[in-house]
Amino acid sequence: MLNDSLLPKHVQLRAALLKTIEDELQPGAMIPSERDLTTRYDVSRATVRAAISSLVNEGRLTTVPGRGTVVTRPRVESNLHLASFTQDMRQRGHRPSTEVLSAAVVEAGEATAKALGISPGDSVWEIERLRLADDEPMAHEVSWYPEAIVPALGDEDLSGSIYAILEATYGVVITDAHQTTWAEQAGHTYAHLLEVGETAPVMVFDRVGSSHEGPVEQTISRYRGDRYQLSMSLQRGPSAR
């Protein structure tokens, strides 16, 4: 039961749920169902939904399609640097894993051809993977590599670091990259793969990685906005006032 108060009931319930989250529940744990909460606190479902919605908007809870509402896990923080997903997650104390969704030789489209410095229609390996941290979907990525540089890439174990494969098998070392970042909604396809709502935010990274000889890789990654954040250091330019 909630105490009689001048505060609206959904505000009181939000405070009660927040205390439960902080004192009793671990990240990833499900909160009680709407029915349980209406009975426990003697409030309407509208009040329960308003309190939960407030905590979702604050980032304390996450709604997982098909499961319910869970306590939000802390975001994985990444400094902007050149590293594979596998390296990045291990450096932050997480256990990376990968589901290879597809690997095939396709014709390069115009955007990919331009990024890789090849001609439209040239053969490229297209690798689609789902990247996980501690068994939870973190990112979806599609990568393209010129077949002329990595002719048998599809025969390799693509569940780990492709950067390691490039170096060990083909002597290709990614030394630098250009990356463009933006945000968008997950949409139906990526919501299903990343286990988020269709309107959930995702961070998109379009990266072109190069060796000393030129472009080798284009990767477009979509990271869950509720599980990933970027950290960067900025310096004031000489012309700044």
JSON list of C-alpha atoms in Angstrom, two decimals:
[
{"chain": "A", "resi": 1, "resn": "MET", "atom": "CA", "xyz": [0.00, 0.00, 0.00]},
{"chain": "A", "resi": 2, "resn": "LEU", "atom": "CA", "xyz": [1.11, 3.53, -0.71]},
{"chain": "A", "resi": 3, "resn": "ASN", "atom": "CA", "xyz": [1.03, 6.13, 2.03]},
{"chain": "A", "resi": 4, "resn": "ASP", "atom": "CA", "xyz": [-1.56, 8.87, 1.86]},
{"chain": "A", "resi": 5, "resn": "SER", "atom": "CA", "xyz": [0.22, 11.85, 0.43]},
{"chain": "A", "resi": 6, "resn": "LEU", "atom": "CA", "xyz": [-0.25, 15.01, -1.53]},
{"chain": "A", "resi": 7, "resn": "LEU", "atom": "CA", "xyz": [1.94, 13.40, -4.19]},
{"chain": "A", "resi": 8, "resn": "PRO", "atom": "CA", "xyz": [0.16, 11.69, -7.10]},
{"chain": "A", "resi": 9, "resn": "LYS", "atom": "CA", "xyz": [0.02, 7.91, -6.75]},
{"chain": "A", "resi": 10, "resn": "HIS", "atom": "CA", "xyz": [2.15, 7.28, -9.84]},
{"chain": "A", "resi": 11, "resn": "VAL", "atom": "CA", "xyz": [4.91, 9.44, -8.32]},
{"chain": "A", "resi": 12, "resn": "GLN", "atom": "CA", "xyz": [4.72, 7.50, -5.05]},
{"chain": "A", "resi": 13, "resn": "LEU", "atom": "CA", "xyz": [4.78, 4.20, -6.94]},
{"chain": "A", "resi": 14, "resn": "ARG", "atom": "CA", "xyz": [7.77, 5.32, -9.00]},
{"chain": "A", "resi": 15, "resn": "ALA", "atom": "CA", "xyz": [9.67, 5.99, -5.76]},
{"chain": "A", "resi": 16, "resn": "ALA", "atom": "CA", "xyz": [8.67, 2.59, -4.35]},
{"chain": "A", "resi": 17, "resn": "LEU", "atom": "CA", "xyz": [9.76, 0.79, -7.53]},
{"chain": "A", "resi": 18, "resn": "LEU", "atom": "CA", "xyz": [13.04, 2.68, -7.61]},
{"chain": "A", "resi": 19, "resn": "LYS", "atom": "CA", "xyz": [13.80, 1.58, -4.03]},
{"chain": "A", "resi": 20, "resn": "THR", "atom": "CA", "xyz": [13.04, -2.03, -5.01]},
{"chain": "A", "resi": 21, "resn": "ILE", "atom": "CA", "xyz": [15.36, -1.73, -8.02]},
{"chain": "A", "resi": 22, "resn": "GLU", "atom": "CA", "xyz": [18.21, -0.33, -5.94]},
{"chain": "A", "resi": 23, "resn": "ASP", "atom": "CA", "xyz": [17.82, -2.61, -2.91]},
{"chain": "A", "resi": 24, "resn": "GLU", "atom": "CA", "xyz": [16.57, -5.94, -4.23]},
{"chain": "A", "resi": 25, "resn": "LEU", "atom": "CA", "xyz": [16.94, -6.44, -7.98]},
{"chain": "A", "resi": 26, "resn": "GLN", "atom": "CA", "xyz": [20.02, -7.11, -10.09]},
{"chain": "A", "resi": 27, "resn": "PRO", "atom": "CA", "xyz": [20.56, -5.65, -13.58]},
{"chain": "A", "resi": 28, "resn": "GLY", "atom": "CA", "xyz": [18.60, -7.72, -16.07]},
{"chain": "A", "resi": 29, "resn": "ALA", "atom": "CA", "xyz": [16.09, -8.93, -13.46]},
{"chain": "A", "resi": 30, "resn": "MET", "atom": "CA", "xyz": [12.40, -8.67, -14.30]},
{"chain": "A", "resi": 31, "resn": "ILE", "atom": "CA", "xyz": [10.20, -6.45, -12.18]},
{"chain": "A", "resi": 32, "resn": "PRO", "atom": "CA", "xyz": [6.83, -7.76, -10.93]},
{"chain": "A", "resi": 33, "resn": "SER", "atom": "CA", "xyz": [4.00, -7.88, -13.45]},
{"chain": "A", "resi": 34, "resn": "GLU", "atom": "CA", "xyz": [1.44, -5.08, -13.76]},
{"chain": "A", "resi": 35, "resn": "ARG", "atom": "CA", "xyz": [-1.15, -7.33, -12.11]},
{"chain": "A", "resi": 36, "resn": "ASP", "atom": "CA", "xyz": [1.15, -8.02, -9.14]},
{"chain": "A", "resi": 37, "resn": "LEU", "atom": "CA", "xyz": [1.92, -4.32, -8.73]},
{"chain": "A", "resi": 38, "resn": "THR", "atom": "CA", "xyz": [-1.74, -3.27, -8.87]},
{"chain": "A", "resi": 39, "resn": "THR", "atom": "CA", "xyz": [-2.54, -5.80, -6.13]},
{"chain": "A", "resi": 40, "resn": "ARG", "atom": "CA", "xyz": [0.49, -5.08, -3.98]},
{"chain": "A", "resi": 41, "resn": "TYR", "atom": "CA", "xyz": [0.07, -1.30, -3.98]},
{"chain": "A", "resi": 42, "resn": "ASP", "atom": "CA", "xyz": [-3.72, -1.12, -4.45]},
{"chain": "A", "resi": 43, "resn": "VAL", "atom": "CA", "xyz": [-3.51, 1.13, -7.50]},
{"chain": "A", "resi": 44, "resn": "SER", "atom": "CA", "xyz": [-4.91, 1.07, -11.01]},
{"chain": "A", "resi": 45, "resn": "ARG", "atom": "CA", "xyz": [-3.08, -0.31, -14.03]},
{"chain": "A", "resi": 46, "resn": "ALA", "atom": "CA", "xyz": [-2.91, 3.21, -15.42]},
{"chain": "A", "resi": 47, "resn": "THR", "atom": "CA", "xyz": [-0.96, 4.27, -12.32]},
{"chain": "A", "resi": 48, "resn": "VAL", "atom": "CA", "xyz": [1.39, 1.28, -12.68]},
{"chain": "A", "resi": 49, "resn": "ARG", "atom": "CA", "xyz": [2.00, 2.03, -16.34]},
{"chain": "A", "resi": 50, "resn": "ALA", "atom": "CA", "xyz": [2.70, 5.70, -15.63]},
{"chain": "A", "resi": 51, "resn": "ALA", "atom": "CA", "xyz": [5.26, 4.81, -12.94]},
{"chain": "A", "resi": 52, "resn": "ILE", "atom": "CA", "xyz": [6.98, 2.21, -15.13]},
{"chain": "A", "resi": 53, "resn": "SER", "atom": "CA", "xyz": [7.00, 4.57, -18.12]},
{"chain": "A", "resi": 54, "resn": "SER", "atom": "CA", "xyz": [8.71, 7.22, -16.01]},
{"chain": "A", "resi": 55, "resn": "LEU", "atom": "CA", "xyz": [11.48, 4.79, -14.99]},
{"chain": "A", "resi": 56, "resn": "VAL", "atom": "CA", "xyz": [11.88, 3.59, -18.59]},
{"chain": "A", "resi": 57, "resn": "ASN", "atom": "CA", "xyz": [12.29, 7.19, -19.74]},
{"chain": "A", "resi": 58, "resn": "GLU", "atom": "CA", "xyz": [14.90, 7.73, -17.03]},
{"chain": "A", "resi": 59, "resn": "GLY", "atom": "CA", "xyz": [16.83, 4.68, -18.22]},
{"chain": "A", "resi": 60, "resn": "ARG", "atom": "CA", "xyz": [16.33, 2.69, -15.00]},
{"chain": "A", "resi": 61, "resn": "LEU", "atom": "CA", "xyz": [14.06, 0.10, -16.63]},
{"chain": "A", "resi": 62, "resn": "THR", "atom": "CA", "xyz": [14.01, -1.42, -20.12]},
{"chain": "A", "resi": 63, "resn": "THR", "atom": "CA", "xyz": [11.01, -2.97, -21.87]},
{"chain": "A", "resi": 64, "resn": "VAL", "atom": "CA", "xyz": [12.02, -6.17, -23.66]},
{"chain": "A", "resi": 65, "resn": "PRO", "atom": "CA", "xyz": [9.54, -7.38, -26.31]},
{"chain": "A", "resi": 66, "resn": "GLY", "atom": "CA", "xyz": [8.19, -10.81, -25.48]},
{"chain": "A", "resi": 67, "resn": "ARG", "atom": "CA", "xyz": [9.63, -10.79, -21.95]},
{"chain": "A", "resi": 68, "resn": "GLY", "atom": "CA", "xyz": [8.45, -7.80, -19.97]},
{"chain": "A", "resi": 69, "resn": "THR", "atom": "CA", "xyz": [10.20, -4.99, -18.12]},
{"chain": "A", "resi": 70, "resn": "VAL", "atom": "CA", "xyz": [13.67, -5.53, -16.67]},
{"chain": "A", "resi": 71, "resn": "VAL", "atom": "CA", "xyz": [16.18, -3.55, -14.67]},
{"chain": "A", "resi": 72, "resn": "THR", "atom": "CA", "xyz": [18.49, -1.77, -17.11]},
{"chain": "A", "resi": 73, "resn": "ARG", "atom": "CA", "xyz": [22.05, -3.03, -17.27]},
{"chain": "A", "resi": 74, "resn": "PRO", "atom": "CA", "xyz": [24.83, -0.42, -17.05]},
{"chain": "A", "resi": 75, "resn": "ARG", "atom": "CA", "xyz": [25.96, 0.85, -20.45]},
{"chain": "A", "resi": 76, "resn": "VAL", "atom": "CA", "xyz": [29.23, -0.38, -21.89]},
{"chain": "A", "resi": 77, "resn": "GLU", "atom": "CA", "xyz": [31.44, 2.68, -22.30]},
{"chain": "A", "resi": 78, "resn": "SER", "atom": "CA", "xyz": [33.86, 2.87, -25.20]},
{"chain": "A", "resi": 79, "resn": "ASN", "atom": "CA", "xyz": [36.50, 5.47, -25.90]},
{"chain": "A", "resi": 80, "resn": "LEU", "atom": "CA", "xyz": [36.81, 6.28, -29.58]},
{"chain": "A", "resi": 81, "resn": "HIS", "atom": "CA", "xyz": [39.69, 4.10, -30.76]},
{"chain": "A", "resi": 82, "resn": "LEU", "atom": "CA", "xyz": [40.43, 1.51, -33.42]},
{"chain": "A", "resi": 83, "resn": "ALA", "atom": "CA", "xyz": [39.78, -1.98, -32.10]},
{"chain": "A", "resi": 84, "resn": "SER", "atom": "CA", "xyz": [37.66, -4.99, -32.96]},
{"chain": "A", "resi": 85, "resn": "PHE", "atom": "CA", "xyz": [34.44, -5.64, -31.05]},
{"chain": "A", "resi": 86, "resn": "THR", "atom": "CA", "xyz": [36.08, -8.67, -29.44]},
{"chain": "A", "resi": 87, "resn": "GLN", "atom": "CA", "xyz": [39.03, -6.61, -28.18]},
{"chain": "A", "resi": 88, "resn": "ASP", "atom": "CA", "xyz": [36.78, -3.76, -27.08]},
{"chain": "A", "resi": 89, "resn": "MET", "atom": "CA", "xyz": [34.49, -5.94, -24.95]},
{"chain": "A", "resi": 90, "resn": "ARG", "atom": "CA", "xyz": [37.32, -7.94, -23.37]},
{"chain": "A", "resi": 91, "resn": "GLN", "atom": "CA", "xyz": [39.13, -4.76, -22.39]},
{"chain": "A", "resi": 92, "resn": "ARG", "atom": "CA", "xyz": [35.99, -3.72, -20.50]},
{"chain": "A", "resi": 93, "resn": "GLY", "atom": "CA", "xyz": [35.58, -6.98, -18.63]},
{"chain": "A", "resi": 94, "resn": "HIS", "atom": "CA", "xyz": [32.78, -8.43, -20.75]},
{"chain": "A", "resi": 95, "resn": "ARG", "atom": "CA", "xyz": [32.57, -11.82, -22.44]},
{"chain": "A", "resi": 96, "resn": "PRO", "atom": "CA", "xyz": [32.15, -11.28, -26.19]},
{"chain": "A", "resi": 97, "resn": "SER", "atom": "CA", "xyz": [30.51, -13.79, -28.51]},
{"chain": "A", "resi": 98, "resn": "THR", "atom": "CA", "xyz": [29.21, -13.73, -32.06]},
{"chain": "A", "resi": 99, "resn": "GLU", "atom": "CA", "xyz": [26.43, -15.29, -34.07]},
{"chain": "A", "resi": 100, "resn": "VAL", "atom": "CA", "xyz": [27.32, -15.42, -37.77]},
{"chain": "A", "resi": 101, "resn": "LEU", "atom": "CA", "xyz": [24.07, -14.75, -39.63]},
{"chain": "A", "resi": 102, "resn": "SER", "atom": "CA", "xyz": [25.42, -14.99, -43.18]},
{"chain": "A", "resi": 103, "resn": "ALA", "atom": "CA", "xyz": [28.63, -14.98, -45.22]},
{"chain": "A", "resi": 104, "resn": "ALA", "atom": "CA", "xyz": [28.55, -14.78, -49.00]},
{"chain": "A", "resi": 105, "resn": "VAL", "atom": "CA", "xyz": [30.29, -13.26, -52.00]},
{"chain": "A", "resi": 106, "resn": "VAL", "atom": "CA", "xyz": [28.13, -10.52, -53.54]},
{"chain": "A", "resi": 107, "resn": "GLU", "atom": "CA", "xyz": [28.54, -7.69, -56.02]},
{"chain": "A", "resi": 108, "resn": "ALA", "atom": "CA", "xyz": [29.61, -4.42, -54.45]},
{"chain": "A", "resi": 109, "resn": "GLY", "atom": "CA", "xyz": [27.00, -1.68, -54.53]},
{"chain": "A", "resi": 110, "resn": "GLU", "atom": "CA", "xyz": [27.95, 1.87, -55.42]},
{"chain": "A", "resi": 111, "resn": "ALA", "atom": "CA", "xyz": [28.37, 3.07, -51.82]},
{"chain": "A", "resi": 112, "resn": "THR", "atom": "CA", "xyz": [30.51, 0.09, -50.81]},
{"chain": "A", "resi": 113, "resn": "ALA", "atom": "CA", "xyz": [32.56, 0.26, -54.00]},
{"chain": "A", "resi": 114, "resn": "LYS", "atom": "CA", "xyz": [33.29, 3.94, -53.38]},
{"chain": "A", "resi": 115, "resn": "ALA", "atom": "CA", "xyz": [34.25, 3.26, -49.77]},
{"chain": "A", "resi": 116, "resn": "LEU", "atom": "CA", "xyz": [36.61, 0.42, -50.71]},
{"chain": "A", "resi": 117, "resn": "GLY", "atom": "CA", "xyz": [38.09, 2.06, -53.79]},
{"chain": "A", "resi": 118, "resn": "ILE", "atom": "CA", "xyz": [36.83, -0.63, -56.17]},
{"chain": "A", "resi": 119, "resn": "SER", "atom": "CA", "xyz": [34.34, -0.70, -59.05]},
{"chain": "A", "resi": 120, "resn": "PRO", "atom": "CA", "xyz": [30.59, -1.28, -58.61]},
{"chain": "A", "resi": 121, "resn": "GLY", "atom": "CA", "xyz": [29.89, -4.93, -59.29]},
{"chain": "A", "resi": 122, "resn": "ASP", "atom": "CA", "xyz": [33.28, -6.15, -58.08]},
{"chain": "A", "resi": 123, "resn": "SER", "atom": "CA", "xyz": [33.10, -9.19, -55.82]},
{"chain": "A", "resi": 124, "resn": "VAL", "atom": "CA", "xyz": [33.15, -8.61, -52.08]},
{"chain": "A", "resi": 125, "resn": "TRP", "atom": "CA", "xyz": [32.61, -10.81, -49.07]},
{"chain": "A", "resi": 126, "resn": "GLU", "atom": "CA", "xyz": [29.49, -9.69, -47.19]},
{"chain": "A", "resi": 127, "resn": "ILE", "atom": "CA", "xyz": [29.54, -10.85, -43.56]},
{"chain": "A", "resi": 128, "resn": "GLU", "atom": "CA", "xyz": [26.49, -10.30, -41.33]},
{"chain": "A", "resi": 129, "resn": "ARG", "atom": "CA", "xyz": [26.93, -10.92, -37.62]},
{"chain": "A", "resi": 130, "resn": "LEU", "atom": "CA", "xyz": [25.17, -10.37, -34.30]},
{"chain": "A", "resi": 131, "resn": "ARG", "atom": "CA", "xyz": [27.60, -9.32, -31.57]},
{"chain": "A", "resi": 132, "resn": "LEU", "atom": "CA", "xyz": [26.86, -10.16, -27.94]},
{"chain": "A", "resi": 133, "resn": "ALA", "atom": "CA", "xyz": [28.33, -9.14, -24.61]},
{"chain": "A", "resi": 134, "resn": "ASP", "atom": "CA", "xyz": [27.74, -11.56, -21.72]},
{"chain": "A", "resi": 135, "resn": "ASP", "atom": "CA", "xyz": [25.20, -13.40, -23.93]},
{"chain": "A", "resi": 136, "resn": "GLU", "atom": "CA", "xyz": [23.10, -10.26, -24.47]},
{"chain": "A", "resi": 137, "resn": "PRO", "atom": "CA", "xyz": [22.73, -8.75, -27.97]},
{"chain": "A", "resi": 138, "resn": "MET", "atom": "CA", "xyz": [24.84, -5.60, -28.17]},
{"chain": "A", "resi": 139, "resn": "ALA", "atom": "CA", "xyz": [25.22, -4.85, -31.87]},
{"chain": "A", "resi": 140, "resn": "HIS", "atom": "CA", "xyz": [24.31, -5.95, -35.37]},
{"chain": "A", "resi": 141, "resn": "GLU", "atom": "CA", "xyz": [26.89, -5.47, -38.08]},
{"chain": "A", "resi": 142, "resn": "VAL", "atom": "CA", "xyz": [27.35, -6.02, -41.79]},
{"chain": "A", "resi": 143, "resn": "SER", "atom": "CA", "xyz": [30.88, -5.92, -43.21]},
{"chain": "A", "resi": 144, "resn": "TRP", "atom": "CA", "xyz": [32.26, -5.95, -46.74]},
{"chain": "A", "resi": 145, "resn": "TYR", "atom": "CA", "xyz": [35.78, -7.03, -47.79]},
{"chain": "A", "resi": 146, "resn": "PRO", "atom": "CA", "xyz": [37.17, -7.15, -51.36]},
{"chain": "A", "resi": 147, "resn": "GLU", "atom": "CA", "xyz": [37.33, -10.79, -52.46]},
{"chain": "A", "resi": 148, "resn": "ALA", "atom": "CA", "xyz": [40.55, -10.03, -54.33]},
{"chain": "A", "resi": 149, "resn": "ILE", "atom": "CA", "xyz": [42.25, -9.30, -50.99]},
{"chain": "A", "resi": 150, "resn": "VAL", "atom": "CA", "xyz": [40.63, -12.04, -48.88]},
{"chain": "A", "resi": 151, "resn": "PRO", "atom": "CA", "xyz": [39.58, -14.75, -51.37]},
{"chain": "A", "resi": 152, "resn": "ALA", "atom": "CA", "xyz": [38.71, -17.49, -48.85]},
{"chain": "A", "resi": 153, "resn": "LEU", "atom": "CA", "xyz": [37.44, -15.36, -45.97]},
{"chain": "A", "resi": 154, "resn": "GLY", "atom": "CA", "xyz": [34.20, -17.33, -45.78]},
{"chain": "A", "resi": 155, "resn": "ASP", "atom": "CA", "xyz": [36.13, -20.52, -44.96]},
{"chain": "A", "resi": 156, "resn": "GLU", "atom": "CA", "xyz": [37.44, -18.99, -41.74]},
{"chain": "A", "resi": 157, "resn": "ASP", "atom": "CA", "xyz": [35.86, -19.06, -38.28]},
{"chain": "A", "resi": 158, "resn": "LEU", "atom": "CA", "xyz": [34.04, -15.73, -38.35]},
{"chain": "A", "resi": 159, "resn": "SER", "atom": "CA", "xyz": [32.74, -15.95, -34.80]},
{"chain": "A", "resi": 160, "resn": "GLY", "atom": "CA", "xyz": [35.80, -14.16, -33.43]},
{"chain": "A", "resi": 161, "resn": "SER", "atom": "CA", "xyz": [37.86, -11.17, -34.52]},
{"chain": "A", "resi": 162, "resn": "ILE", "atom": "CA", "xyz": [38.03, -10.73, -38.29]},
{"chain": "A", "resi": 163, "resn": "TYR", "atom": "CA", "xyz": [40.88, -8.28, -37.72]},
{"chain": "A", "resi": 164, "resn": "ALA", "atom": "CA", "xyz": [42.88, -11.19, -36.26]},
{"chain": "A", "resi": 165, "resn": "ILE", "atom": "CA", "xyz": [42.03, -13.34, -39.31]},
{"chain": "A", "resi": 166, "resn": "LEU", "atom": "CA", "xyz": [43.09, -10.60, -41.71]},
{"chain": "A", "resi": 167, "resn": "GLU", "atom": "CA", "xyz": [46.43, -10.28, -39.97]},
{"chain": "A", "resi": 168, "resn": "ALA", "atom": "CA", "xyz": [47.17, -13.98, -39.39]},
{"chain": "A", "resi": 169, "resn": "THR", "atom": "CA", "xyz": [45.92, -15.39, -42.71]},
{"chain": "A", "resi": 170, "resn": "TYR", "atom": "CA", "xyz": [46.38, -12.57, -45.20]},
{"chain": "A", "resi": 171, "resn": "GLY", "atom": "CA", "xyz": [49.03, -10.37, -43.61]},
{"chain": "A", "resi": 172, "resn": "VAL", "atom": "CA", "xyz": [46.61, -7.43, -43.72]},
{"chain": "A", "resi": 173, "resn": "VAL", "atom": "CA", "xyz": [46.78, -5.08, -40.73]},
{"chain": "A", "resi": 174, "resn": "ILE", "atom": "CA", "xyz": [44.07, -2.45, -40.26]},
{"chain": "A", "resi": 175, "resn": "THR", "atom": "CA", "xyz": [46.05, 0.63, -39.25]},
{"chain": "A", "resi": 176, "resn": "ASP", "atom": "CA", "xyz": [43.47, 3.40, -39.42]},
{"chain": "A", "resi": 177, "resn": "ALA", "atom": "CA", "xyz": [39.80, 4.03, -40.08]},
{"chain": "A", "resi": 178, "resn": "HIS", "atom": "CA", "xyz": [37.31, 6.75, -40.91]},
{"chain": "A", "resi": 179, "resn": "GLN", "atom": "CA", "xyz": [34.03, 6.51, -39.04]},
{"chain": "A", "resi": 180, "resn": "THR", "atom": "CA", "xyz": [30.71, 8.33, -39.32]},
{"chain": "A", "resi": 181, "resn": "THR", "atom": "CA", "xyz": [28.15, 8.06, -36.51]},
{"chain": "A", "resi": 182, "resn": "TRP", "atom": "CA", "xyz": [24.46, 8.87, -36.25]},
{"chain": "A", "resi": 183, "resn": "ALA", "atom": "CA", "xyz": [21.36, 7.78, -34.32]},
{"chain": "A", "resi": 184, "resn": "GLU", "atom": "CA", "xyz": [18.12, 6.27, -35.56]},
{"chain": "A", "resi": 185, "resn": "GLN", "atom": "CA", "xyz": [15.22, 4.12, -34.38]},
{"chain": "A", "resi": 186, "resn": "ALA", "atom": "CA", "xyz": [15.72, 0.37, -34.40]},
{"chain": "A", "resi": 187, "resn": "GLY", "atom": "CA", "xyz": [12.82, -0.41, -36.72]},
{"chain": "A", "resi": 188, "resn": "HIS", "atom": "CA", "xyz": [11.29, -3.86, -37.10]},
{"chain": "A", "resi": 189, "resn": "THR", "atom": "CA", "xyz": [14.31, -5.82, -38.34]},
{"chain": "A", "resi": 190, "resn": "TYR", "atom": "CA", "xyz": [16.92, -4.55, -35.89]},
{"chain": "A", "resi": 191, "resn": "ALA", "atom": "CA", "xyz": [14.46, -4.47, -32.98]},
{"chain": "A", "resi": 192, "resn": "HIS", "atom": "CA", "xyz": [13.99, -8.22, -33.41]},
{"chain": "A", "resi": 193, "resn": "LEU", "atom": "CA", "xyz": [17.72, -8.93, -33.65]},
{"chain": "A", "resi": 194, "resn": "LEU", "atom": "CA", "xyz": [18.75, -6.65, -30.77]},
{"chain": "A", "resi": 195, "resn": "GLU", "atom": "CA", "xyz": [15.76, -7.52, -28.57]},
{"chain": "A", "resi": 196, "resn": "VAL", "atom": "CA", "xyz": [14.58, -3.93, -28.17]},
{"chain": "A", "resi": 197, "resn": "GLY", "atom": "CA", "xyz": [11.44, -2.02, -29.08]},
{"chain": "A", "resi": 198, "resn": "GLU", "atom": "CA", "xyz": [10.99, -0.78, -32.64]},
{"chain": "A", "resi": 199, "resn": "THR", "atom": "CA", "xyz": [11.24, 2.86, -31.52]},
{"chain": "A", "resi": 200, "resn": "ALA", "atom": "CA", "xyz": [14.29, 2.22, -29.31]},
{"chain": "A", "resi": 201, "resn": "PRO", "atom": "CA", "xyz": [17.36, 4.30, -30.22]},
{"chain": "A", "resi": 202, "resn": "VAL", "atom": "CA", "xyz": [20.36, 2.66, -31.84]},
{"chain": "A", "resi": 203, "resn": "MET", "atom": "CA", "xyz": [23.77, 4.16, -32.54]},
{"chain": "A", "resi": 204, "resn": "VAL", "atom": "CA", "xyz": [24.92, 3.58, -36.11]},
{"chain": "A", "resi": 205, "resn": "PHE", "atom": "CA", "xyz": [28.61, 3.46, -37.06]},
{"chain": "A", "resi": 206, "resn": "ASP", "atom": "CA", "xyz": [29.74, 3.42, -40.70]},
{"chain": "A", "resi": 207, "resn": "ARG", "atom": "CA", "xyz": [33.46, 2.61, -40.62]},
{"chain": "A", "resi": 208, "resn": "VAL", "atom": "CA", "xyz": [35.97, 2.19, -43.42]},
{"chain": "A", "resi": 209, "resn": "GLY", "atom": "CA", "xyz": [39.15, 0.50, -42.24]},
{"chain": "A", "resi": 210, "resn": "SER", "atom": "CA", "xyz": [42.41, 0.70, -44.18]},
{"chain": "A", "resi": 211, "resn": "SER", "atom": "CA", "xyz": [45.81, -0.93, -44.23]},
{"chain": "A", "resi": 212, "resn": "HIS", "atom": "CA", "xyz": [48.93, 0.79, -45.53]},
{"chain": "A", "resi": 213, "resn": "GLU", "atom": "CA", "xyz": [47.87, -0.32, -49.02]},
{"chain": "A", "resi": 214, "resn": "GLY", "atom": "CA", "xyz": [44.39, 1.22, -48.89]},
{"chain": "A", "resi": 215, "resn": "PRO", "atom": "CA", "xyz": [40.79, 0.46, -47.84]},
{"chain": "A", "resi": 216, "resn": "VAL", "atom": "CA", "xyz": [40.12, -3.13, -46.79]},
{"chain": "A", "resi": 217, "resn": "GLU", "atom": "CA", "xyz": [36.84, -3.09, -44.90]},
{"chain": "A", "resi": 218, "resn": "GLN", "atom": "CA", "xyz": [33.53, -1.29, -44.67]},
{"chain": "A", "resi": 219, "resn": "THR", "atom": "CA", "xyz": [31.38, -2.11, -41.65]},
{"chain": "A", "resi": 220, "resn": "ILE", "atom": "CA", "xyz": [27.99, -0.69, -40.70]},
{"chain": "A", "resi": 221, "resn": "SER", "atom": "CA", "xyz": [27.18, -1.46, -37.07]},
{"chain": "A", "resi": 222, "resn": "ARG", "atom": "CA", "xyz": [24.05, -0.74, -35.05]},
{"chain": "A", "resi": 223, "resn": "TYR", "atom": "CA", "xyz": [24.54, -0.67, -31.28]},
{"chain": "A", "resi": 224, "resn": "ARG", "atom": "CA", "xyz": [21.80, -0.65, -28.66]},
{"chain": "A", "resi": 225, "resn": "GLY", "atom": "CA", "xyz": [21.45, 2.87, -27.31]},
{"chain": "A", "resi": 226, "resn": "ASP", "atom": "CA", "xyz": [20.48, 1.55, -23.87]},
{"chain": "A", "resi": 227, "resn": "ARG", "atom": "CA", "xyz": [23.64, -0.58, -23.55]},
{"chain": "A", "resi": 228, "resn": "TYR", "atom": "CA", "xyz": [26.39, 1.41, -25.24]},
{"chain": "A", "resi": 229, "resn": "GLN", "atom": "CA", "xyz": [27.85, 4.87, -24.86]},
{"chain": "A", "resi": 230, "resn": "LEU", "atom": "CA", "xyz": [30.85, 6.72, -26.24]},
{"chain": "A", "resi": 231, "resn": "SER", "atom": "CA", "xyz": [33.45, 8.66, -24.32]},
{"chain": "A", "resi": 232, "resn": "MET", "atom": "CA", "xyz": [35.89, 11.07, -25.91]},
{"chain": "A", "resi": 233, "resn": "SER", "atom": "CA", "xyz": [38.40, 13.72, -24.96]},
{"chain": "A", "resi": 234, "resn": "LEU", "atom": "CA", "xyz": [38.30, 17.04, -26.80]},
{"chain": "A", "resi": 235, "resn": "GLN", "atom": "CA", "xyz": [40.96, 19.70, -27.16]},
{"chain": "A", "resi": 236, "resn": "ARG", "atom": "CA", "xyz": [40.36, 23.32, -27.90]},
{"chain": "A", "resi": 237, "resn": "GLY", "atom": "CA", "xyz": [41.51, 24.23, -31.39]},
{"chain": "A", "resi": 238, "resn": "PRO", "atom": "CA", "xyz": [44.05, 27.01, -31.97]},
{"chain": "A", "resi": 239, "resn": "SER", "atom": "CA", "xyz": [41.39, 29.29, -33.51]},
{"chain": "A", "resi": 240, "resn": "ALA", "atom": "CA", "xyz": [38.80, 28.72, -30.76]},
{"chain": "A", "resi": 241, "resn": "ARG", "atom": "CA", "xyz": [37.83, 31.73, -28.69]}
]
